[in-house]
mmCIF file with all atom_site columns, C-alpha atoms in Angstrom:
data_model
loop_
_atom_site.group_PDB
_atom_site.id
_atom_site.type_symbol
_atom_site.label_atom_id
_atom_site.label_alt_id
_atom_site.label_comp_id
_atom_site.label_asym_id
_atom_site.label_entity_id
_atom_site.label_seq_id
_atom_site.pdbx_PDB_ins_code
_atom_site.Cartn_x
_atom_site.Cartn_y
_atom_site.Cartn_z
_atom_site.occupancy
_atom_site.B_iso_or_equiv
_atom_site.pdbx_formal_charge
_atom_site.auth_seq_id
_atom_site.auth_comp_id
_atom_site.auth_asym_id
_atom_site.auth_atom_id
_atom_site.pdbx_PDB_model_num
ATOM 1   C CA . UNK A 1 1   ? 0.000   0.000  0.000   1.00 47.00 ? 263 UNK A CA 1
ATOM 2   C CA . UNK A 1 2   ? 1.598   3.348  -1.131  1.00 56.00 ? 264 UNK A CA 1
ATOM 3   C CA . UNK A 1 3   ? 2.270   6.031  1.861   1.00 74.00 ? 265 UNK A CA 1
ATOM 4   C CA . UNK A 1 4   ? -1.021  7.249  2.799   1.00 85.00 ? 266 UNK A CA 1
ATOM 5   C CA . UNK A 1 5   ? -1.522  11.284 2.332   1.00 93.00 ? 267 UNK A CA 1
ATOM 6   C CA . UNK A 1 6   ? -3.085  12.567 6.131   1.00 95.00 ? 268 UNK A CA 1
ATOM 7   C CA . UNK A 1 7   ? -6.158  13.992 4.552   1.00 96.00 ? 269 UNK A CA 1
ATOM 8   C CA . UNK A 1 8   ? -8.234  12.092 2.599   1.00 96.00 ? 270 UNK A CA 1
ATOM 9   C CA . UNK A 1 9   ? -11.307 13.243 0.506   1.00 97.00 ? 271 UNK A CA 1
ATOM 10  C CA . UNK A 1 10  ? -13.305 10.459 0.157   1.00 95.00 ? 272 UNK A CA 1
ATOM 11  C CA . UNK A 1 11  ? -16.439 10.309 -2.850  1.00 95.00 ? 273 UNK A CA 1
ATOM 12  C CA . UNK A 1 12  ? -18.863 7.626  -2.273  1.00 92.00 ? 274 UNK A CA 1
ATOM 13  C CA . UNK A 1 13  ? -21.984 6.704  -4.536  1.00 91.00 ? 275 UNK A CA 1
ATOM 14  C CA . UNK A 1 14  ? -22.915 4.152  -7.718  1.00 91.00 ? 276 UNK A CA 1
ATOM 15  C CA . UNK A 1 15  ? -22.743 6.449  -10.523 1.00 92.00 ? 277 UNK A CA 1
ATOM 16  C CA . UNK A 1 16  ? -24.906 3.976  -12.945 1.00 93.00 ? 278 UNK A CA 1
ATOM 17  C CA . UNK A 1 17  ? -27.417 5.113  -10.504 1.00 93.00 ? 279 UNK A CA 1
ATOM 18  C CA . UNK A 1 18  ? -28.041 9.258  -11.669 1.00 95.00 ? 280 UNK A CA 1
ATOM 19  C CA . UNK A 1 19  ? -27.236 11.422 -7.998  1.00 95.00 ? 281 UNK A CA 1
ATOM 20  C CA . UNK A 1 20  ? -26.282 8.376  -6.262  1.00 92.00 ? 282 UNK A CA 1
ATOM 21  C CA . UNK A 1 21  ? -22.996 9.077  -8.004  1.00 94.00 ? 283 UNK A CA 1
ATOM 22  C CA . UNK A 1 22  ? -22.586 12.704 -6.747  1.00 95.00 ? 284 UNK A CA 1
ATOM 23  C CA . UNK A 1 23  ? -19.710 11.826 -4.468  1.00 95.00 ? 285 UNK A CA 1
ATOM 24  C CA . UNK A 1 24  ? -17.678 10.255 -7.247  1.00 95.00 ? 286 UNK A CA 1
ATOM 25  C CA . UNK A 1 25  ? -18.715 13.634 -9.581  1.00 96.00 ? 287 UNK A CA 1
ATOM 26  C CA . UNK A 1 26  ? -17.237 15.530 -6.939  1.00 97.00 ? 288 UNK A CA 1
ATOM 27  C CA . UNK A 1 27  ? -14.110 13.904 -6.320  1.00 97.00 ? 289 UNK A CA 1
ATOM 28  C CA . UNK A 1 28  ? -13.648 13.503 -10.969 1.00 96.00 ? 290 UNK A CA 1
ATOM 29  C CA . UNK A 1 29  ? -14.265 17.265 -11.169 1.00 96.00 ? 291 UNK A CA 1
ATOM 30  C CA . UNK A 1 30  ? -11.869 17.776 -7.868  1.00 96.00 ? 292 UNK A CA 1
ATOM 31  C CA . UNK A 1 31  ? -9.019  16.259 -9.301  1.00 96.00 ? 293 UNK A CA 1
ATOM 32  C CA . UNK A 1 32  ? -9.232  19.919 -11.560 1.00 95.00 ? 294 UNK A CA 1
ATOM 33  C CA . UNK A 1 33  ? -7.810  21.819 -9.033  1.00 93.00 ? 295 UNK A CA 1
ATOM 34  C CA . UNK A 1 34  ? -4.903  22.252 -7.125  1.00 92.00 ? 296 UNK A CA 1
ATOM 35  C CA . UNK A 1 35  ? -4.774  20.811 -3.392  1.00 94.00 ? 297 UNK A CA 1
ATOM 36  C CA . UNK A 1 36  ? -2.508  20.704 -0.715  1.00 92.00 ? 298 UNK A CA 1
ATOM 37  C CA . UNK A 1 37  ? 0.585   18.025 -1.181  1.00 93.00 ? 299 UNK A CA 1
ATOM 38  C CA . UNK A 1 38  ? -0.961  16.148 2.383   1.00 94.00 ? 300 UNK A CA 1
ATOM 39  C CA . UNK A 1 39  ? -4.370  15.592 0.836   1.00 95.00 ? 301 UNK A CA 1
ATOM 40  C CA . UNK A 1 40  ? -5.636  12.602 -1.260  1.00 96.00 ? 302 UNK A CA 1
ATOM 41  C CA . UNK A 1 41  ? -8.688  12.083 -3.255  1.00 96.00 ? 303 UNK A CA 1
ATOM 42  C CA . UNK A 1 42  ? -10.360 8.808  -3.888  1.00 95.00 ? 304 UNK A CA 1
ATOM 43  C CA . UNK A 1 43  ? -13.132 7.513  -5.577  1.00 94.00 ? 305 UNK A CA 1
ATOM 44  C CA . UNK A 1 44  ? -15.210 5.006  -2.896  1.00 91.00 ? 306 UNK A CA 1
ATOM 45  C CA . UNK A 1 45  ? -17.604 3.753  -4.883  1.00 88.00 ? 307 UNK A CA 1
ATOM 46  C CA . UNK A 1 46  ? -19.632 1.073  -3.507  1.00 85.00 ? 308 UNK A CA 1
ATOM 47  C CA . UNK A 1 47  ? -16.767 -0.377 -1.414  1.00 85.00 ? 309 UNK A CA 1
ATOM 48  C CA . UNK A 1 48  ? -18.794 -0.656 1.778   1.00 82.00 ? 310 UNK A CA 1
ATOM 49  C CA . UNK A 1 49  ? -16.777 -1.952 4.445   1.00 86.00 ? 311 UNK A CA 1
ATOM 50  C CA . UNK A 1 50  ? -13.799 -2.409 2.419   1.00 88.00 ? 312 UNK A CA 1
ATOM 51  C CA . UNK A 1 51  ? -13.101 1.477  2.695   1.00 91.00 ? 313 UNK A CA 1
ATOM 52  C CA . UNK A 1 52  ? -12.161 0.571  6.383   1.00 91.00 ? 314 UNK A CA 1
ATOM 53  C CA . UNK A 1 53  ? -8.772  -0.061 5.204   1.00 91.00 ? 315 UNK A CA 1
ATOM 54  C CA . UNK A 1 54  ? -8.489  3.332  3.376   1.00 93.00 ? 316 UNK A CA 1
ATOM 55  C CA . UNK A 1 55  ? -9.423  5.841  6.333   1.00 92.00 ? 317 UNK A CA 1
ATOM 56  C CA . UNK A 1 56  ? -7.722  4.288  9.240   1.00 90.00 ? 318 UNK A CA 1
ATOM 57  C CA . UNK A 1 57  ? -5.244  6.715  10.998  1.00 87.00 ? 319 UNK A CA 1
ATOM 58  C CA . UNK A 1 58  ? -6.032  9.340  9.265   1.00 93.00 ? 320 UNK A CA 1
ATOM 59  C CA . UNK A 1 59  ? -5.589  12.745 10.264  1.00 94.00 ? 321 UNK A CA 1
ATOM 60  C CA . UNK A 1 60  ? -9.073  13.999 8.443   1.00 95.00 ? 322 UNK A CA 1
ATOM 61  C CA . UNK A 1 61  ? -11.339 12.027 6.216   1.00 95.00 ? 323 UNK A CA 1
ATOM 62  C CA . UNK A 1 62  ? -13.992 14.266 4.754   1.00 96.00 ? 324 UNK A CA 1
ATOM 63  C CA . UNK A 1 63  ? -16.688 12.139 2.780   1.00 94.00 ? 325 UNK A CA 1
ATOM 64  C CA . UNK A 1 64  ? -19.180 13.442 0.016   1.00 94.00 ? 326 UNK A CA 1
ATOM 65  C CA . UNK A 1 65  ? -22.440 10.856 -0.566  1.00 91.00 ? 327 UNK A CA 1
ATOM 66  C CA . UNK A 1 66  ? -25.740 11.373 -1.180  1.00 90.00 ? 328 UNK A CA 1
ATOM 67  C CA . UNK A 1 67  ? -28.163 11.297 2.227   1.00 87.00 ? 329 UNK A CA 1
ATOM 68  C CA . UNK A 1 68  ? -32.309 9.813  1.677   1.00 84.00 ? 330 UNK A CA 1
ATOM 69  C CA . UNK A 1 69  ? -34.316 12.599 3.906   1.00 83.00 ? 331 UNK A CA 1
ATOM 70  C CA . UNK A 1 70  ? -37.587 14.002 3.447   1.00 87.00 ? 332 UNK A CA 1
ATOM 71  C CA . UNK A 1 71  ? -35.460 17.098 2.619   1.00 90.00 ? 333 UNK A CA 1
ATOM 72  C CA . UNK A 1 72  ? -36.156 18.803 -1.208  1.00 95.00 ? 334 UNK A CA 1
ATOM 73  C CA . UNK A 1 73  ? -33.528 17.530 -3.398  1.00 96.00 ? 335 UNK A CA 1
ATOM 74  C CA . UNK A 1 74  ? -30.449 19.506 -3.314  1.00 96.00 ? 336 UNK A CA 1
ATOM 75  C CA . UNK A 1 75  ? -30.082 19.986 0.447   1.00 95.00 ? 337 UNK A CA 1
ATOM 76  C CA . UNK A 1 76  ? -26.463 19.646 1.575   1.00 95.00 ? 338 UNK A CA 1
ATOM 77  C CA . UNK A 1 77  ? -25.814 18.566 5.539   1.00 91.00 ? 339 UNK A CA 1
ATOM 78  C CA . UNK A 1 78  ? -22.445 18.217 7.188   1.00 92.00 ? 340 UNK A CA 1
ATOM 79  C CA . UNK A 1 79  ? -21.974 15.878 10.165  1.00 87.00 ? 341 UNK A CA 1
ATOM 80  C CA . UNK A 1 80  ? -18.675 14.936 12.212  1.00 85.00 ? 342 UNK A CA 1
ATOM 81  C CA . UNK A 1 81  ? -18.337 11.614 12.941  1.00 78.00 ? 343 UNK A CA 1
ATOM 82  C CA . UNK A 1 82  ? -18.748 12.158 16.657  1.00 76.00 ? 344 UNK A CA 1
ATOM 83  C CA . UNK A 1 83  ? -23.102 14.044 15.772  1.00 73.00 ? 345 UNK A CA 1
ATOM 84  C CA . UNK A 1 84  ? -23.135 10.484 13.270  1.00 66.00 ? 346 UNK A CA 1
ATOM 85  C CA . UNK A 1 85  ? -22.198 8.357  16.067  1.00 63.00 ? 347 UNK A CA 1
ATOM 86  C CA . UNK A 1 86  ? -24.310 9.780  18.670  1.00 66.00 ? 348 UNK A CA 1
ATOM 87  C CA . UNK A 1 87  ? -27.272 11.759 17.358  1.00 61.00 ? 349 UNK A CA 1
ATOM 88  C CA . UNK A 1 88  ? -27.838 9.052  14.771  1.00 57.00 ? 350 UNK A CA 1
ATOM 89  C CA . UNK A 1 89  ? -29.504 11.247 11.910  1.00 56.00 ? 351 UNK A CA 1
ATOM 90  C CA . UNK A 1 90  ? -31.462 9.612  9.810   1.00 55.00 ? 352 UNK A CA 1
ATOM 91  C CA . UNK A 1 91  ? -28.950 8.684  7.494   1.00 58.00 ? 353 UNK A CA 1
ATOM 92  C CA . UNK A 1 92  ? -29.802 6.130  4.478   1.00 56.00 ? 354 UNK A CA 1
ATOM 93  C CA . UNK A 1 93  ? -27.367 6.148  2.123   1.00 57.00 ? 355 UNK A CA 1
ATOM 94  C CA . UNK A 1 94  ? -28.421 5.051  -1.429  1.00 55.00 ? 356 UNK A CA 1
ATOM 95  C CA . UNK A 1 95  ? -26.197 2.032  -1.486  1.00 57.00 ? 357 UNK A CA 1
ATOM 96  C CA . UNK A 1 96  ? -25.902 -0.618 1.184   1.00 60.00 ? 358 UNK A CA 1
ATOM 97  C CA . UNK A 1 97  ? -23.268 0.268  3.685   1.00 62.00 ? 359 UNK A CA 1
ATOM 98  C CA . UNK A 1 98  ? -24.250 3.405  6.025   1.00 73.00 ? 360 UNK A CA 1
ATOM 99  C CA . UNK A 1 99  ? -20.760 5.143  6.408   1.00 79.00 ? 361 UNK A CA 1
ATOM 100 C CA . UNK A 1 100 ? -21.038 5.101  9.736   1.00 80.00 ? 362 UNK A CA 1
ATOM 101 C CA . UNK A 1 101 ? -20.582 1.663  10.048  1.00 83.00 ? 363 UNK A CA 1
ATOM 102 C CA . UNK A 1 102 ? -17.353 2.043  8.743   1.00 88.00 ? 364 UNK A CA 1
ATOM 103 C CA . UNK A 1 103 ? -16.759 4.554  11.026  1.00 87.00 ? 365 UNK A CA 1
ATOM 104 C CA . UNK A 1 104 ? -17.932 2.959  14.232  1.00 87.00 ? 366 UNK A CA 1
ATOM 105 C CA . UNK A 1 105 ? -15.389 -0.620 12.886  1.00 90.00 ? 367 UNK A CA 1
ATOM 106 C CA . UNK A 1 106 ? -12.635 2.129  12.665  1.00 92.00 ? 368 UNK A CA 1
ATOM 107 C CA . UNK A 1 107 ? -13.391 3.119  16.382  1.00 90.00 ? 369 UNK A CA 1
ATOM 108 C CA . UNK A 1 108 ? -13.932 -0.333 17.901  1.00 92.00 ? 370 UNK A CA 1
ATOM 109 C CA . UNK A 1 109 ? -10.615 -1.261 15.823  1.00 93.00 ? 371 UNK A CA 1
ATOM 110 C CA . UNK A 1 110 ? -8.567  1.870  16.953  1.00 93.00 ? 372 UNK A CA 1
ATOM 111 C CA . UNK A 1 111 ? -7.920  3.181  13.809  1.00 92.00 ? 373 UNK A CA 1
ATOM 112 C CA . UNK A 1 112 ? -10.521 5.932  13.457  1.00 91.00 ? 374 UNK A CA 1
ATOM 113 C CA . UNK A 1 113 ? -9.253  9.190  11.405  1.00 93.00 ? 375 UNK A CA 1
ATOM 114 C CA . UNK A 1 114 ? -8.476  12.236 13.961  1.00 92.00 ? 376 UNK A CA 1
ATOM 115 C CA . UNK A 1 115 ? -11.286 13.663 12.368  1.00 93.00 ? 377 UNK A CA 1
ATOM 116 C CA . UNK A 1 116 ? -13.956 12.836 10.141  1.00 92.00 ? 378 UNK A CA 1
ATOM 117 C CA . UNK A 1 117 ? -16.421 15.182 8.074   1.00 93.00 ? 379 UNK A CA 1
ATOM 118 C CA . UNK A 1 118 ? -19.174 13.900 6.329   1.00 91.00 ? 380 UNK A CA 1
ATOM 119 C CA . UNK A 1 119 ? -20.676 16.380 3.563   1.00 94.00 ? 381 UNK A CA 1
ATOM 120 C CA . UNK A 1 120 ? -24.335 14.751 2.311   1.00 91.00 ? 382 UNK A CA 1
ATOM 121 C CA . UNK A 1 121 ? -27.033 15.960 0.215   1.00 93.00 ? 383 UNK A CA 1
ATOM 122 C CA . UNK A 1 122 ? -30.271 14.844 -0.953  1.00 93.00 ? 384 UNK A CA 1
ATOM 123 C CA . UNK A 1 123 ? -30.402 12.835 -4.394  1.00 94.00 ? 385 UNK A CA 1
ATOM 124 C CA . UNK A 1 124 ? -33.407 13.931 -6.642  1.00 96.00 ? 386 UNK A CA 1
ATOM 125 C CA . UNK A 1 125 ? -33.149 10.885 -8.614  1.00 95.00 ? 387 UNK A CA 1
ATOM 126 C CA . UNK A 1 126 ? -31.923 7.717  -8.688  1.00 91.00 ? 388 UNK A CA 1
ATOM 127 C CA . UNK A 1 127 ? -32.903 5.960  -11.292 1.00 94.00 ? 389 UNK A CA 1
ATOM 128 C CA . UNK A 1 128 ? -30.813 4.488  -13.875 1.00 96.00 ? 390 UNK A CA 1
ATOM 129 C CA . UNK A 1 129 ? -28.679 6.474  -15.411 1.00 95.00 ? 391 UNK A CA 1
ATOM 130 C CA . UNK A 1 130 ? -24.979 7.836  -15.928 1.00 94.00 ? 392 UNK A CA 1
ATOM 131 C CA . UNK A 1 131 ? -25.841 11.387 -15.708 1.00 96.00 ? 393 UNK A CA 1
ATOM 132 C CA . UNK A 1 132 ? -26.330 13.778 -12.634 1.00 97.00 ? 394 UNK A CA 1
ATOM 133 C CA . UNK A 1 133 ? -29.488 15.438 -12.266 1.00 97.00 ? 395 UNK A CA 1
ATOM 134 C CA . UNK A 1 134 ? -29.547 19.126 -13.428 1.00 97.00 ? 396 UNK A CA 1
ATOM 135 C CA . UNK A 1 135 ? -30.491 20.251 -9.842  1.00 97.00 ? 397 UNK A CA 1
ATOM 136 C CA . UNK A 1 136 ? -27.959 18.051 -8.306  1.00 97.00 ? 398 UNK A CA 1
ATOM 137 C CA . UNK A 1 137 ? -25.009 18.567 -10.368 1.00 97.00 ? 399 UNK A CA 1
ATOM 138 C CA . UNK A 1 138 ? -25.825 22.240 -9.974  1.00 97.00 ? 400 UNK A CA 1
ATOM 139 C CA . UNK A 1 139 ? -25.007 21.794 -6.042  1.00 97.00 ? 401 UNK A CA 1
ATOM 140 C CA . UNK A 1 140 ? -21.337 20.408 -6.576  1.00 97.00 ? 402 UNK A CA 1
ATOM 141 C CA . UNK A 1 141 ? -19.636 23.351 -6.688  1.00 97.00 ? 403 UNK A CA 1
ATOM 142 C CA . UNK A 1 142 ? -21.272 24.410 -3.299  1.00 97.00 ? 404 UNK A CA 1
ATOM 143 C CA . UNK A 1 143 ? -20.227 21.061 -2.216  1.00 97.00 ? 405 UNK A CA 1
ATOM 144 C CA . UNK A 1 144 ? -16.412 21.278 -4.024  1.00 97.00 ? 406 UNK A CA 1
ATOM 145 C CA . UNK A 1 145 ? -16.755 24.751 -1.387  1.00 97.00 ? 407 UNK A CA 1
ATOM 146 C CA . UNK A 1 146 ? -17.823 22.722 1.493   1.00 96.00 ? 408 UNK A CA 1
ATOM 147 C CA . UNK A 1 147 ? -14.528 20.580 1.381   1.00 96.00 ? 409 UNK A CA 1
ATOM 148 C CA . UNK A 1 148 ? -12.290 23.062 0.157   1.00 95.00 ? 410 UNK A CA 1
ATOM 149 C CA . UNK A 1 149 ? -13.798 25.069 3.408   1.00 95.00 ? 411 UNK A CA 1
ATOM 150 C CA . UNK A 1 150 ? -12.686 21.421 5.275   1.00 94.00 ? 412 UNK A CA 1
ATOM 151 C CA . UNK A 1 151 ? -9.279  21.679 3.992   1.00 91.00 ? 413 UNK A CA 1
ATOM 152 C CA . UNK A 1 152 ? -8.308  25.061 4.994   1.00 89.00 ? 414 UNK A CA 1
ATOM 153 C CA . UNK A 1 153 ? -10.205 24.789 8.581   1.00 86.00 ? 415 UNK A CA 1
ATOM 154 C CA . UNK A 1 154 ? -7.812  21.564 8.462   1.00 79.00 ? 416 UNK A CA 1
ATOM 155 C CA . UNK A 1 155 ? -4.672  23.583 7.547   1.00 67.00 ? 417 UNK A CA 1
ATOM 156 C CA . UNK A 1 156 ? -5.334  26.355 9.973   1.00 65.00 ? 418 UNK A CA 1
ATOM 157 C CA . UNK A 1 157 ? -5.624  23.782 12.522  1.00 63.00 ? 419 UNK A CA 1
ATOM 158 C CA . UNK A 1 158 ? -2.049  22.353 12.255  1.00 54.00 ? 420 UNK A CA 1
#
């Protein structure tokens, strides 16, 4: 396994499934622009558990999914880890595995990040299909803010 960057910036989603895939949008139209050397992006997919193995002992892991409320379409949330673990939103990720499963292995295990953002919003469709929706993909530049925002609060930090 290659040296692991301290931040990682983690899309999740099934993009044969329209907004479902609006984490892995995020993270293709983030690799445009110029981060920090410490930060990493990757594209989660539908890894589930697997992704265990890609945030332990972290120093940040900000995620970007989609998040099934009865919220309009569009709505962005951020949670820590810590308001996912204990205020239990009412998170149901499009795919299987809730995130904070993965999270909640990483802390029984001992390998939780430092720090863990997750960045959700509200899928309008997801049907079949490759492409975003137009009110969805018209949200990922507030979210590309939202985690560049992460990053800097990260950077001022240390």
């Amino acid at each position: 396994m290659q040296d692991m960057k301290p931040i990682l910036i983690l899309g999740i989603g099934n993009i044969l499934l329209k907004d479902e895939g609006v984490g892995v949008y995020t993270i293709t139209k983030m690799r445009e622009i110029d981060l920090p050397p410490d930060v990493e992006l990757m594209d989660g997919g539908t890894m589930g558990m697997n992704l265990l193995y890609h945030i332990e002992g972290r120093k940040k892991v900000i995620v970007v999914d989609t998040v099934l409320t009865d919220d309009p379409p569009g709505t962005i949330y951020r949670f820590t880890d810590e308001s996912l673990l204990v205020e239990k939103p009412p998170l149901r990720t499009a795919h299987g595995v809730d995130f904070t499963e993965v999270i909640q292995t990483a802390k029984m295990l001992g390998t939780k990040p430092h720090e863990v953002v997750f960045i959700g919003i509200k899928p309008e469709s997801l049907e079949e299909g490759l492409e975003l929706t137009a009110t969805i993909e018209k949200r990922v530049p507030t979210l590309i803010k939202m985690v560049m925002k992460e990053l800097e609060q990260t950077n001022s930090k240390s």
